[in-house]
Amino acid sequence: MIVMQPVLETYAPDGFALWPVAGVEPFGFLPLSGELSPAEVGSAVMRIADCNDIDPDGDRPPRPADAHGSFLHGLLTLGHLFAAGGLRVTDTSTGVAFLPGCCDGLEDWRDWYRLIDDGGPLGFGHAPVSPVAERFGDTVRLTVNAEQSDSPVIELSVTALRDLLAGAERDLAEFLALAADWASRHLPDHRAPVTAALARLVGLPAPGIPPEG
């Protein structure tokens, strides 16, 4: 069986005290779905905000003085958001896992549709680990590390990949719903902009917020 999950790259949240977070494995991956605990949602929001915690320049307003507003400032004001991670594909029958690479980000998850529609290869990293996805007719081959001639691979049909992407989109939508509810409790003063920013990151409608226009 082949499964696909949207994931965030994680790190140990030493000393973080703005809201409750879960203990996570350093340099591991946190799957995003509707099954997360409140503390895991807190970890996901922390990680995404941290990825975008960039000092303001002349095009953005200065950081607010309050701790929450300061930490969330990049997430709420940057035009292009980034989150370390992407889509993880696992063949449960062999244990082979195709992981997001160093050049991958959760915000780019829709690039997988380009592989289906255009057929061009997708590279997710560079040496020493270069995950590559390629289409050969009706088959998609996922090479865990193209730097190795004997790299493990996962093969699946184009139809199966399209179904997996639909499932990943559902997982992201369910995560957004959880995050909106979480923010209403832990970040009530920032609930709407945080929810909108997370939705903008993954390119999906923000739950509970009417679309613009």
N, C-alpha and C. Protein backbone atom coordinates (compact mmCIF):
# COMPACT_ATOMS: atom_id res chain seq x y z
N MET A 1 0.84 -1.19 0.00
CA MET A 1 0.00 0.00 0.00
C MET A 1 0.88 1.25 0.00
N ILE A 2 0.51 2.23 -0.80
CA ILE A 2 1.26 3.48 -0.88
C ILE A 2 0.41 4.60 -0.29
N VAL A 3 1.00 5.35 0.63
CA VAL A 3 0.29 6.45 1.29
C VAL A 3 1.07 7.74 1.09
N MET A 4 0.34 8.84 1.07
CA MET A 4 0.94 10.17 0.92
C MET A 4 0.43 11.06 2.05
N GLN A 5 1.35 11.80 2.66
CA GLN A 5 0.98 12.69 3.76
C GLN A 5 1.66 14.04 3.60
N PRO A 6 0.93 15.13 3.79
CA PRO A 6 1.60 16.43 3.91
C PRO A 6 2.29 16.49 5.26
N VAL A 7 3.56 16.90 5.28
CA VAL A 7 4.34 16.88 6.51
C VAL A 7 5.13 18.17 6.68
N LEU A 8 5.40 18.50 7.94
CA LEU A 8 6.29 19.60 8.30
C LEU A 8 7.57 19.03 8.90
N GLU A 9 8.71 19.58 8.52
CA GLU A 9 9.96 19.23 9.18
C GLU A 9 9.94 19.84 10.57
N THR A 10 10.34 19.07 11.57
CA THR A 10 10.22 19.51 12.96
C THR A 10 11.58 19.68 13.62
N TYR A 11 11.56 20.36 14.77
CA TYR A 11 12.73 20.48 15.61
C TYR A 11 12.27 20.60 17.05
N ALA A 12 13.17 20.37 17.98
CA ALA A 12 12.80 20.41 19.40
C ALA A 12 12.49 21.85 19.82
N PRO A 13 11.30 22.10 20.39
CA PRO A 13 10.90 23.47 20.74
C PRO A 13 11.44 23.91 22.09
N ASP A 14 12.76 23.84 22.29
CA ASP A 14 13.34 24.17 23.59
C ASP A 14 13.05 25.63 23.96
N GLY A 15 12.45 25.80 25.14
CA GLY A 15 12.23 27.15 25.65
C GLY A 15 11.05 27.88 25.07
N PHE A 16 10.30 27.28 24.15
CA PHE A 16 9.16 27.97 23.56
C PHE A 16 8.00 27.98 24.56
N ALA A 17 7.44 29.16 24.83
CA ALA A 17 6.42 29.26 25.87
C ALA A 17 5.23 30.12 25.49
N LEU A 18 5.09 30.45 24.21
CA LEU A 18 3.97 31.32 23.82
C LEU A 18 2.64 30.58 23.81
N TRP A 19 2.67 29.27 23.58
CA TRP A 19 1.48 28.43 23.66
C TRP A 19 1.94 26.97 23.79
N PRO A 20 1.04 26.07 24.20
CA PRO A 20 1.45 24.67 24.38
C PRO A 20 1.85 24.01 23.06
N VAL A 21 2.93 23.26 23.09
CA VAL A 21 3.39 22.51 21.93
C VAL A 21 3.72 21.09 22.36
N ALA A 22 3.74 20.20 21.39
CA ALA A 22 4.03 18.79 21.66
C ALA A 22 5.53 18.54 21.58
N GLY A 23 5.97 17.52 22.29
CA GLY A 23 7.34 17.08 22.13
C GLY A 23 7.48 16.37 20.80
N VAL A 24 8.40 16.81 19.97
CA VAL A 24 8.57 16.22 18.63
C VAL A 24 10.01 15.80 18.45
N GLU A 25 10.20 14.89 17.51
CA GLU A 25 11.53 14.39 17.20
C GLU A 25 12.30 15.44 16.39
N PRO A 26 13.50 15.82 16.83
CA PRO A 26 14.28 16.78 16.05
C PRO A 26 14.56 16.25 14.64
N PHE A 27 14.37 17.11 13.66
CA PHE A 27 14.62 16.77 12.26
C PHE A 27 13.77 15.60 11.78
N GLY A 28 12.61 15.45 12.40
CA GLY A 28 11.63 14.49 11.92
C GLY A 28 10.57 15.20 11.12
N PHE A 29 9.44 14.52 10.92
CA PHE A 29 8.34 15.09 10.15
C PHE A 29 7.03 14.91 10.90
N LEU A 30 6.26 15.98 10.96
CA LEU A 30 4.94 15.95 11.60
C LEU A 30 3.88 15.90 10.52
N PRO A 31 3.13 14.78 10.39
CA PRO A 31 2.06 14.72 9.40
C PRO A 31 0.93 15.68 9.76
N LEU A 32 0.41 16.37 8.78
CA LEU A 32 -0.70 17.31 9.00
C LEU A 32 -2.00 16.66 8.56
N SER A 33 -2.98 16.67 9.44
CA SER A 33 -4.28 16.08 9.14
C SER A 33 -5.27 16.55 10.18
N GLY A 34 -6.46 16.00 10.11
CA GLY A 34 -7.47 16.29 11.11
C GLY A 34 -7.34 15.47 12.36
N GLU A 35 -6.27 14.67 12.47
CA GLU A 35 -6.09 13.78 13.61
C GLU A 35 -5.13 14.34 14.65
N LEU A 36 -4.63 15.55 14.46
CA LEU A 36 -3.64 16.10 15.39
C LEU A 36 -4.26 16.49 16.73
N SER A 37 -3.48 16.34 17.79
CA SER A 37 -3.89 16.84 19.10
C SER A 37 -3.71 18.35 19.13
N PRO A 38 -4.35 19.05 20.08
CA PRO A 38 -4.14 20.50 20.18
C PRO A 38 -2.67 20.88 20.31
N ALA A 39 -1.90 20.12 21.09
CA ALA A 39 -0.48 20.43 21.24
C ALA A 39 0.27 20.24 19.93
N GLU A 40 -0.11 19.25 19.13
CA GLU A 40 0.53 19.04 17.84
C GLU A 40 0.18 20.16 16.87
N VAL A 41 -1.07 20.64 16.92
CA VAL A 41 -1.43 21.81 16.10
C VAL A 41 -0.58 22.99 16.53
N GLY A 42 -0.40 23.17 17.83
CA GLY A 42 0.45 24.24 18.32
C GLY A 42 1.87 24.11 17.80
N SER A 43 2.38 22.89 17.74
CA SER A 43 3.73 22.67 17.19
C SER A 43 3.78 23.05 15.72
N ALA A 44 2.74 22.68 14.97
CA ALA A 44 2.71 22.99 13.55
C ALA A 44 2.68 24.50 13.31
N VAL A 45 1.83 25.21 14.05
CA VAL A 45 1.74 26.66 13.89
C VAL A 45 3.06 27.31 14.29
N MET A 46 3.67 26.82 15.38
CA MET A 46 4.96 27.35 15.80
C MET A 46 6.01 27.18 14.71
N ARG A 47 6.06 25.98 14.12
CA ARG A 47 7.08 25.70 13.11
C ARG A 47 6.88 26.56 11.87
N ILE A 48 5.63 26.69 11.43
CA ILE A 48 5.35 27.50 10.24
C ILE A 48 5.69 28.97 10.51
N ALA A 49 5.29 29.47 11.69
CA ALA A 49 5.61 30.85 12.03
C ALA A 49 7.11 31.05 12.11
N ASP A 50 7.84 30.08 12.67
CA ASP A 50 9.28 30.20 12.80
C ASP A 50 9.96 30.22 11.44
N CYS A 51 9.46 29.42 10.50
CA CYS A 51 10.03 29.42 9.14
C CYS A 51 9.95 30.80 8.49
N ASN A 52 8.97 31.58 8.91
CA ASN A 52 8.74 32.89 8.30
C ASN A 52 9.09 34.04 9.24
N ASP A 53 9.83 33.73 10.30
CA ASP A 53 10.20 34.75 11.29
C ASP A 53 11.39 35.54 10.77
N ILE A 54 11.13 36.41 9.81
CA ILE A 54 12.16 37.21 9.15
C ILE A 54 11.98 38.67 9.54
N ASP A 55 13.08 39.32 9.89
CA ASP A 55 12.99 40.72 10.30
C ASP A 55 12.39 41.58 9.21
N PRO A 56 11.53 42.52 9.57
CA PRO A 56 10.90 43.39 8.57
C PRO A 56 11.94 44.25 7.84
N ASP A 57 11.63 44.51 6.56
CA ASP A 57 12.43 45.46 5.81
C ASP A 57 11.57 46.68 5.52
N GLY A 58 11.96 47.48 4.58
CA GLY A 58 11.21 48.70 4.30
C GLY A 58 9.83 48.49 3.74
N ASP A 59 9.55 47.28 3.25
CA ASP A 59 8.25 47.02 2.64
C ASP A 59 7.23 46.50 3.64
N ARG A 60 7.64 46.22 4.87
CA ARG A 60 6.72 45.68 5.86
C ARG A 60 6.75 46.53 7.12
N PRO A 61 5.65 46.56 7.86
CA PRO A 61 5.63 47.34 9.10
C PRO A 61 6.56 46.74 10.14
N PRO A 62 6.97 47.52 11.13
CA PRO A 62 7.85 46.99 12.19
C PRO A 62 7.12 45.95 13.04
N ARG A 63 7.92 45.17 13.75
CA ARG A 63 7.34 44.15 14.62
C ARG A 63 6.52 44.81 15.73
N PRO A 64 5.40 44.21 16.08
CA PRO A 64 4.68 44.69 17.27
C PRO A 64 5.50 44.43 18.53
N ALA A 65 5.15 45.13 19.58
CA ALA A 65 5.89 44.99 20.83
C ALA A 65 5.53 43.71 21.58
N ASP A 66 4.28 43.25 21.45
CA ASP A 66 3.87 42.08 22.23
C ASP A 66 4.51 40.81 21.67
N ALA A 67 4.72 39.83 22.54
CA ALA A 67 5.46 38.62 22.18
C ALA A 67 4.77 37.83 21.08
N HIS A 68 3.46 37.66 21.20
CA HIS A 68 2.74 36.90 20.19
C HIS A 68 2.78 37.60 18.84
N GLY A 69 2.48 38.88 18.84
CA GLY A 69 2.48 39.63 17.59
C GLY A 69 3.85 39.67 16.96
N SER A 70 4.92 39.75 17.77
CA SER A 70 6.28 39.77 17.24
C SER A 70 6.63 38.46 16.57
N PHE A 71 6.32 37.32 17.24
CA PHE A 71 6.67 36.01 16.68
C PHE A 71 5.86 35.71 15.43
N LEU A 72 4.62 36.15 15.37
CA LEU A 72 3.75 35.87 14.23
C LEU A 72 3.91 36.88 13.10
N HIS A 73 4.74 37.90 13.29
CA HIS A 73 4.77 39.02 12.35
C HIS A 73 5.10 38.59 10.92
N GLY A 74 6.13 37.75 10.76
CA GLY A 74 6.49 37.30 9.42
C GLY A 74 5.37 36.51 8.76
N LEU A 75 4.76 35.59 9.52
CA LEU A 75 3.66 34.79 9.00
C LEU A 75 2.53 35.67 8.50
N LEU A 76 2.28 36.77 9.20
CA LEU A 76 1.13 37.61 8.88
C LEU A 76 1.43 38.71 7.88
N THR A 77 2.71 38.95 7.58
CA THR A 77 3.03 40.09 6.71
C THR A 77 3.84 39.74 5.47
N LEU A 78 4.49 38.59 5.43
CA LEU A 78 5.27 38.24 4.25
C LEU A 78 4.35 37.93 3.07
N GLY A 79 4.79 38.33 1.87
CA GLY A 79 3.99 38.05 0.69
C GLY A 79 4.06 36.60 0.27
N HIS A 80 5.25 35.99 0.38
CA HIS A 80 5.43 34.58 0.00
C HIS A 80 5.82 33.80 1.25
N LEU A 81 4.97 32.88 1.65
CA LEU A 81 5.22 32.09 2.86
C LEU A 81 5.91 30.78 2.52
N PHE A 82 6.70 30.29 3.47
CA PHE A 82 7.47 29.06 3.31
C PHE A 82 7.28 28.19 4.54
N ALA A 83 7.24 26.89 4.33
CA ALA A 83 7.21 25.95 5.45
C ALA A 83 8.05 24.73 5.08
N ALA A 84 9.09 24.46 5.86
CA ALA A 84 9.96 23.32 5.58
C ALA A 84 9.14 22.03 5.66
N GLY A 85 9.16 21.27 4.58
CA GLY A 85 8.37 20.03 4.51
C GLY A 85 7.92 19.79 3.10
N GLY A 86 6.77 19.16 2.97
CA GLY A 86 6.24 18.83 1.65
C GLY A 86 5.33 17.63 1.74
N LEU A 87 5.40 16.76 0.75
CA LEU A 87 4.59 15.55 0.73
C LEU A 87 5.49 14.33 0.90
N ARG A 88 5.17 13.51 1.87
CA ARG A 88 5.91 12.27 2.11
C ARG A 88 5.11 11.11 1.52
N VAL A 89 5.79 10.27 0.73
CA VAL A 89 5.16 9.10 0.13
C VAL A 89 5.83 7.86 0.70
N THR A 90 5.03 6.93 1.21
CA THR A 90 5.57 5.73 1.84
C THR A 90 4.93 4.49 1.23
N ASP A 91 5.77 3.52 0.85
CA ASP A 91 5.29 2.21 0.44
C ASP A 91 5.31 1.32 1.68
N THR A 92 4.15 1.09 2.26
CA THR A 92 4.09 0.36 3.53
C THR A 92 4.48 -1.11 3.37
N SER A 93 4.44 -1.63 2.15
CA SER A 93 4.80 -3.04 1.95
C SER A 93 6.31 -3.24 1.96
N THR A 94 7.08 -2.22 1.61
CA THR A 94 8.54 -2.33 1.57
C THR A 94 9.23 -1.45 2.61
N GLY A 95 8.51 -0.47 3.16
CA GLY A 95 9.12 0.46 4.10
C GLY A 95 9.87 1.60 3.44
N VAL A 96 9.88 1.65 2.11
CA VAL A 96 10.58 2.73 1.41
C VAL A 96 9.78 4.03 1.57
N ALA A 97 10.47 5.11 1.94
CA ALA A 97 9.83 6.40 2.13
C ALA A 97 10.50 7.44 1.23
N PHE A 98 9.71 8.15 0.48
CA PHE A 98 10.17 9.26 -0.36
C PHE A 98 9.89 10.53 0.42
N LEU A 99 10.97 11.20 0.88
CA LEU A 99 10.83 12.31 1.81
C LEU A 99 11.05 13.65 1.13
N PRO A 100 10.46 14.71 1.67
CA PRO A 100 10.76 16.04 1.15
C PRO A 100 12.25 16.32 1.24
N GLY A 101 12.79 17.01 0.24
CA GLY A 101 14.21 17.34 0.23
C GLY A 101 14.47 18.75 0.70
N CYS A 102 15.75 19.14 0.62
CA CYS A 102 16.16 20.44 1.13
C CYS A 102 15.61 21.60 0.30
N CYS A 103 15.22 21.34 -0.94
CA CYS A 103 14.68 22.39 -1.81
C CYS A 103 13.15 22.33 -1.87
N ASP A 104 12.55 21.60 -0.97
CA ASP A 104 11.10 21.38 -0.97
C ASP A 104 10.46 22.24 0.11
N GLY A 105 9.19 22.56 -0.10
CA GLY A 105 8.42 23.29 0.90
C GLY A 105 6.97 22.89 0.80
N LEU A 106 6.28 22.95 1.92
CA LEU A 106 4.87 22.56 1.92
C LEU A 106 4.05 23.43 0.97
N GLU A 107 4.47 24.68 0.80
CA GLU A 107 3.73 25.59 -0.08
C GLU A 107 3.78 25.16 -1.55
N ASP A 108 4.71 24.25 -1.89
CA ASP A 108 4.86 23.81 -3.28
C ASP A 108 4.16 22.49 -3.56
N TRP A 109 3.28 22.06 -2.67
CA TRP A 109 2.73 20.71 -2.83
C TRP A 109 1.97 20.53 -4.14
N ARG A 110 1.38 21.59 -4.67
CA ARG A 110 0.63 21.47 -5.93
C ARG A 110 1.55 21.23 -7.13
N ASP A 111 2.86 21.39 -6.98
CA ASP A 111 3.77 21.10 -8.10
C ASP A 111 3.63 19.65 -8.56
N TRP A 112 3.17 18.79 -7.65
CA TRP A 112 2.99 17.39 -8.05
C TRP A 112 1.98 17.25 -9.19
N TYR A 113 1.02 18.16 -9.27
CA TYR A 113 0.08 18.10 -10.39
C TYR A 113 0.78 18.42 -11.71
N ARG A 114 1.82 19.22 -11.64
CA ARG A 114 2.59 19.54 -12.85
C ARG A 114 3.25 18.27 -13.40
N LEU A 115 3.69 17.39 -12.49
CA LEU A 115 4.26 16.11 -12.91
C LEU A 115 3.21 15.30 -13.66
N ILE A 116 1.99 15.29 -13.16
CA ILE A 116 0.92 14.54 -13.80
C ILE A 116 0.54 15.16 -15.15
N ASP A 117 0.37 16.47 -15.17
CA ASP A 117 -0.17 17.13 -16.35
C ASP A 117 0.86 17.39 -17.44
N ASP A 118 2.09 17.74 -17.04
CA ASP A 118 3.12 18.10 -18.02
C ASP A 118 4.17 17.02 -18.23
N GLY A 119 4.33 16.15 -17.25
CA GLY A 119 5.27 15.04 -17.41
C GLY A 119 6.71 15.35 -17.09
N GLY A 120 7.03 16.63 -16.82
CA GLY A 120 8.40 16.98 -16.51
C GLY A 120 8.81 16.50 -15.14
N PRO A 121 10.09 16.17 -14.95
CA PRO A 121 10.55 15.66 -13.64
C PRO A 121 10.51 16.76 -12.58
N LEU A 122 10.36 16.34 -11.32
CA LEU A 122 10.40 17.23 -10.19
C LEU A 122 11.58 16.85 -9.31
N GLY A 123 12.46 17.80 -9.05
CA GLY A 123 13.58 17.58 -8.14
C GLY A 123 13.31 18.29 -6.82
N PHE A 124 13.56 17.61 -5.72
CA PHE A 124 13.23 18.16 -4.40
C PHE A 124 14.45 18.44 -3.54
N GLY A 125 15.65 18.27 -4.08
CA GLY A 125 16.84 18.50 -3.30
C GLY A 125 18.08 18.43 -4.17
N HIS A 126 19.23 18.46 -3.53
CA HIS A 126 20.51 18.35 -4.24
C HIS A 126 21.46 17.54 -3.38
N ALA A 127 22.64 17.27 -3.92
CA ALA A 127 23.60 16.42 -3.22
C ALA A 127 23.80 16.91 -1.78
N PRO A 128 23.89 15.97 -0.82
CA PRO A 128 24.06 14.53 -1.00
C PRO A 128 22.77 13.72 -1.16
N VAL A 129 21.59 14.35 -0.97
CA VAL A 129 20.33 13.61 -1.13
C VAL A 129 19.46 14.37 -2.12
N SER A 130 19.11 13.70 -3.22
CA SER A 130 18.33 14.35 -4.28
C SER A 130 17.11 13.52 -4.62
N PRO A 131 15.98 13.75 -3.93
CA PRO A 131 14.75 13.03 -4.29
C PRO A 131 14.24 13.56 -5.64
N VAL A 132 13.84 12.64 -6.52
CA VAL A 132 13.35 13.01 -7.85
C VAL A 132 12.10 12.22 -8.17
N ALA A 133 11.09 12.91 -8.71
CA ALA A 133 9.86 12.27 -9.18
C ALA A 133 9.80 12.42 -10.70
N GLU A 134 9.54 11.31 -11.39
CA GLU A 134 9.51 11.31 -12.86
C GLU A 134 8.30 10.53 -13.35
N ARG A 135 7.81 10.93 -14.51
CA ARG A 135 6.70 10.22 -15.13
C ARG A 135 7.19 9.51 -16.40
N PHE A 136 6.84 8.25 -16.51
CA PHE A 136 7.14 7.46 -17.70
C PHE A 136 5.84 6.86 -18.20
N GLY A 137 5.21 7.55 -19.14
CA GLY A 137 3.91 7.09 -19.62
C GLY A 137 2.87 7.16 -18.51
N ASP A 138 2.28 6.02 -18.17
CA ASP A 138 1.25 5.98 -17.13
C ASP A 138 1.81 5.63 -15.76
N THR A 139 3.15 5.60 -15.66
CA THR A 139 3.81 5.23 -14.41
C THR A 139 4.60 6.41 -13.86
N VAL A 140 4.54 6.58 -12.55
CA VAL A 140 5.35 7.58 -11.86
C VAL A 140 6.39 6.85 -11.03
N ARG A 141 7.65 7.28 -11.18
CA ARG A 141 8.73 6.68 -10.40
C ARG A 141 9.30 7.72 -9.45
N LEU A 142 9.34 7.38 -8.17
CA LEU A 142 9.88 8.25 -7.14
C LEU A 142 11.21 7.66 -6.68
N THR A 143 12.29 8.36 -7.00
CA THR A 143 13.64 7.91 -6.62
C THR A 143 14.05 8.62 -5.35
N VAL A 144 14.30 7.84 -4.31
CA VAL A 144 14.59 8.42 -3.00
C VAL A 144 15.84 9.29 -3.03
N ASN A 145 16.88 8.86 -3.74
CA ASN A 145 18.11 9.65 -3.85
C ASN A 145 18.75 9.39 -5.20
N ALA A 146 18.59 10.35 -6.12
CA ALA A 146 19.11 10.19 -7.48
C ALA A 146 20.63 10.20 -7.51
N GLU A 147 21.28 10.55 -6.40
CA GLU A 147 22.74 10.52 -6.34
C GLU A 147 23.27 9.10 -6.25
N GLN A 148 22.40 8.14 -5.96
CA GLN A 148 22.80 6.75 -5.80
C GLN A 148 22.22 5.90 -6.93
N SER A 149 23.06 5.13 -7.59
CA SER A 149 22.58 4.29 -8.70
C SER A 149 21.66 3.18 -8.22
N ASP A 150 21.81 2.78 -6.97
CA ASP A 150 20.97 1.70 -6.43
C ASP A 150 19.93 2.24 -5.44
N SER A 151 19.53 3.49 -5.63
CA SER A 151 18.57 4.11 -4.71
C SER A 151 17.25 3.35 -4.68
N PRO A 152 16.63 3.24 -3.52
CA PRO A 152 15.26 2.70 -3.47
C PRO A 152 14.32 3.57 -4.28
N VAL A 153 13.31 2.95 -4.85
CA VAL A 153 12.31 3.68 -5.63
C VAL A 153 10.91 3.22 -5.24
N ILE A 154 9.95 4.08 -5.51
CA ILE A 154 8.54 3.74 -5.38
C ILE A 154 7.91 3.98 -6.74
N GLU A 155 7.15 3.02 -7.24
CA GLU A 155 6.46 3.19 -8.52
C GLU A 155 4.96 3.06 -8.30
N LEU A 156 4.22 3.93 -8.97
CA LEU A 156 2.77 3.92 -8.89
C LEU A 156 2.20 4.49 -10.16
N SER A 157 0.91 4.27 -10.37
CA SER A 157 0.28 4.77 -11.59
C SER A 157 -0.04 6.25 -11.45
N VAL A 158 -0.19 6.91 -12.59
CA VAL A 158 -0.59 8.32 -12.59
C VAL A 158 -1.95 8.47 -11.91
N THR A 159 -2.86 7.53 -12.17
CA THR A 159 -4.18 7.58 -11.55
C THR A 159 -4.08 7.47 -10.04
N ALA A 160 -3.21 6.57 -9.56
CA ALA A 160 -3.04 6.41 -8.11
C ALA A 160 -2.46 7.68 -7.50
N LEU A 161 -1.51 8.32 -8.19
CA LEU A 161 -0.92 9.55 -7.67
C LEU A 161 -1.97 10.65 -7.58
N ARG A 162 -2.83 10.75 -8.57
CA ARG A 162 -3.88 11.76 -8.53
C ARG A 162 -4.80 11.53 -7.33
N ASP A 163 -5.12 10.27 -7.05
CA ASP A 163 -5.96 9.96 -5.89
C ASP A 163 -5.25 10.31 -4.59
N LEU A 164 -3.94 10.04 -4.54
CA LEU A 164 -3.17 10.37 -3.33
C LEU A 164 -3.12 11.88 -3.10
N LEU A 165 -2.99 12.64 -4.17
CA LEU A 165 -2.96 14.10 -4.04
C LEU A 165 -4.30 14.63 -3.54
N ALA A 166 -5.39 14.03 -4.01
CA ALA A 166 -6.71 14.43 -3.50
C ALA A 166 -6.81 14.15 -2.01
N GLY A 167 -6.26 13.02 -1.56
CA GLY A 167 -6.25 12.71 -0.14
C GLY A 167 -5.39 13.68 0.65
N ALA A 168 -4.24 14.07 0.09
CA ALA A 168 -3.37 15.04 0.76
C ALA A 168 -4.07 16.38 0.91
N GLU A 169 -4.83 16.76 -0.11
CA GLU A 169 -5.58 18.02 -0.03
C GLU A 169 -6.63 17.96 1.07
N ARG A 170 -7.29 16.82 1.20
CA ARG A 170 -8.27 16.66 2.29
C ARG A 170 -7.58 16.77 3.65
N ASP A 171 -6.41 16.15 3.77
CA ASP A 171 -5.67 16.24 5.03
C ASP A 171 -5.34 17.69 5.36
N LEU A 172 -4.92 18.46 4.37
CA LEU A 172 -4.58 19.86 4.60
C LEU A 172 -5.81 20.67 4.98
N ALA A 173 -6.94 20.40 4.32
CA ALA A 173 -8.17 21.12 4.65
C ALA A 173 -8.61 20.80 6.08
N GLU A 174 -8.48 19.54 6.48
CA GLU A 174 -8.85 19.17 7.85
C GLU A 174 -7.89 19.79 8.87
N PHE A 175 -6.61 19.88 8.51
CA PHE A 175 -5.65 20.55 9.39
C PHE A 175 -6.01 22.02 9.54
N LEU A 176 -6.40 22.69 8.46
CA LEU A 176 -6.78 24.10 8.54
C LEU A 176 -7.98 24.29 9.46
N ALA A 177 -8.94 23.38 9.39
CA ALA A 177 -10.11 23.48 10.27
C ALA A 177 -9.68 23.34 11.73
N LEU A 178 -8.79 22.39 12.01
CA LEU A 178 -8.28 22.23 13.37
C LEU A 178 -7.52 23.48 13.82
N ALA A 179 -6.69 24.02 12.91
CA ALA A 179 -5.88 25.18 13.26
C ALA A 179 -6.75 26.40 13.54
N ALA A 180 -7.86 26.56 12.79
CA ALA A 180 -8.76 27.68 13.03
C ALA A 180 -9.39 27.56 14.42
N ASP A 181 -9.82 26.36 14.78
CA ASP A 181 -10.40 26.14 16.10
C ASP A 181 -9.34 26.34 17.19
N TRP A 182 -8.13 25.83 16.94
CA TRP A 182 -7.03 26.00 17.90
C TRP A 182 -6.73 27.49 18.11
N ALA A 183 -6.66 28.25 17.01
CA ALA A 183 -6.32 29.67 17.12
C ALA A 183 -7.38 30.45 17.88
N SER A 184 -8.65 30.03 17.76
CA SER A 184 -9.71 30.74 18.48
C SER A 184 -9.53 30.61 19.98
N ARG A 185 -8.82 29.55 20.42
CA ARG A 185 -8.61 29.33 21.85
C ARG A 185 -7.26 29.86 22.33
N HIS A 186 -6.23 29.70 21.50
CA HIS A 186 -4.88 30.05 21.94
C HIS A 186 -4.39 31.39 21.40
N LEU A 187 -4.98 31.84 20.30
CA LEU A 187 -4.59 33.13 19.71
C LEU A 187 -5.84 33.91 19.32
N PRO A 188 -6.74 34.17 20.28
CA PRO A 188 -8.02 34.79 19.93
C PRO A 188 -7.87 36.15 19.25
N ASP A 189 -6.83 36.89 19.59
CA ASP A 189 -6.64 38.21 18.98
C ASP A 189 -6.07 38.12 17.57
N HIS A 190 -5.58 36.93 17.20
CA HIS A 190 -4.95 36.76 15.88
C HIS A 190 -5.62 35.65 15.07
N ARG A 191 -6.77 35.19 15.53
CA ARG A 191 -7.38 34.00 14.92
C ARG A 191 -7.59 34.14 13.42
N ALA A 192 -8.23 35.21 12.99
CA ALA A 192 -8.55 35.37 11.57
C ALA A 192 -7.30 35.52 10.71
N PRO A 193 -6.34 36.39 11.05
CA PRO A 193 -5.16 36.51 10.18
C PRO A 193 -4.27 35.27 10.19
N VAL A 194 -4.17 34.57 11.33
CA VAL A 194 -3.37 33.35 11.36
C VAL A 194 -4.02 32.28 10.48
N THR A 195 -5.33 32.10 10.61
CA THR A 195 -6.03 31.12 9.79
C THR A 195 -5.89 31.46 8.31
N ALA A 196 -6.03 32.73 7.96
CA ALA A 196 -5.90 33.15 6.57
C ALA A 196 -4.49 32.90 6.05
N ALA A 197 -3.48 33.16 6.88
CA ALA A 197 -2.09 32.95 6.46
C ALA A 197 -1.80 31.47 6.22
N LEU A 198 -2.26 30.61 7.12
CA LEU A 198 -2.06 29.17 6.93
C LEU A 198 -2.74 28.68 5.67
N ALA A 199 -3.95 29.19 5.41
CA ALA A 199 -4.67 28.80 4.20
C ALA A 199 -3.94 29.29 2.95
N ARG A 200 -3.40 30.50 3.02
CA ARG A 200 -2.67 31.04 1.88
C ARG A 200 -1.41 30.23 1.62
N LEU A 201 -0.76 29.76 2.67
CA LEU A 201 0.44 28.95 2.53
C LEU A 201 0.17 27.72 1.67
N VAL A 202 -0.94 27.02 1.93
CA VAL A 202 -1.22 25.77 1.21
C VAL A 202 -2.19 25.95 0.06
N GLY A 203 -2.63 27.18 -0.18
CA GLY A 203 -3.47 27.44 -1.34
C GLY A 203 -4.85 26.86 -1.25
N LEU A 204 -5.46 26.90 -0.05
CA LEU A 204 -6.81 26.38 0.14
C LEU A 204 -7.66 27.45 0.82
N PRO A 205 -8.99 27.36 0.72
CA PRO A 205 -9.86 28.35 1.37
C PRO A 205 -9.68 28.32 2.89
N ALA A 206 -9.72 29.49 3.49
CA ALA A 206 -9.62 29.59 4.94
C ALA A 206 -10.95 29.22 5.57
N PRO A 207 -10.99 28.22 6.46
CA PRO A 207 -12.26 27.82 7.08
C PRO A 207 -12.84 28.94 7.93
N GLY A 208 -14.12 29.20 7.72
CA GLY A 208 -14.80 30.19 8.54
C GLY A 208 -14.56 31.62 8.14
N ILE A 209 -13.79 31.84 7.05
CA ILE A 209 -13.51 33.19 6.59
C ILE A 209 -14.01 33.31 5.15
N PRO A 210 -14.96 34.19 4.86
CA PRO A 210 -15.48 34.31 3.50
C PRO A 210 -14.36 34.68 2.53
N PRO A 211 -14.34 34.07 1.32
CA PRO A 211 -13.31 34.41 0.33
C PRO A 211 -13.47 35.85 -0.13
N GLU A 212 -12.33 36.48 -0.48
CA GLU A 212 -12.38 37.85 -0.95
C GLU A 212 -12.99 37.92 -2.34
N GLY A 213 -13.66 39.03 -2.62
CA GLY A 213 -14.25 39.24 -3.93
C GLY A 213 -15.51 38.47 -4.17
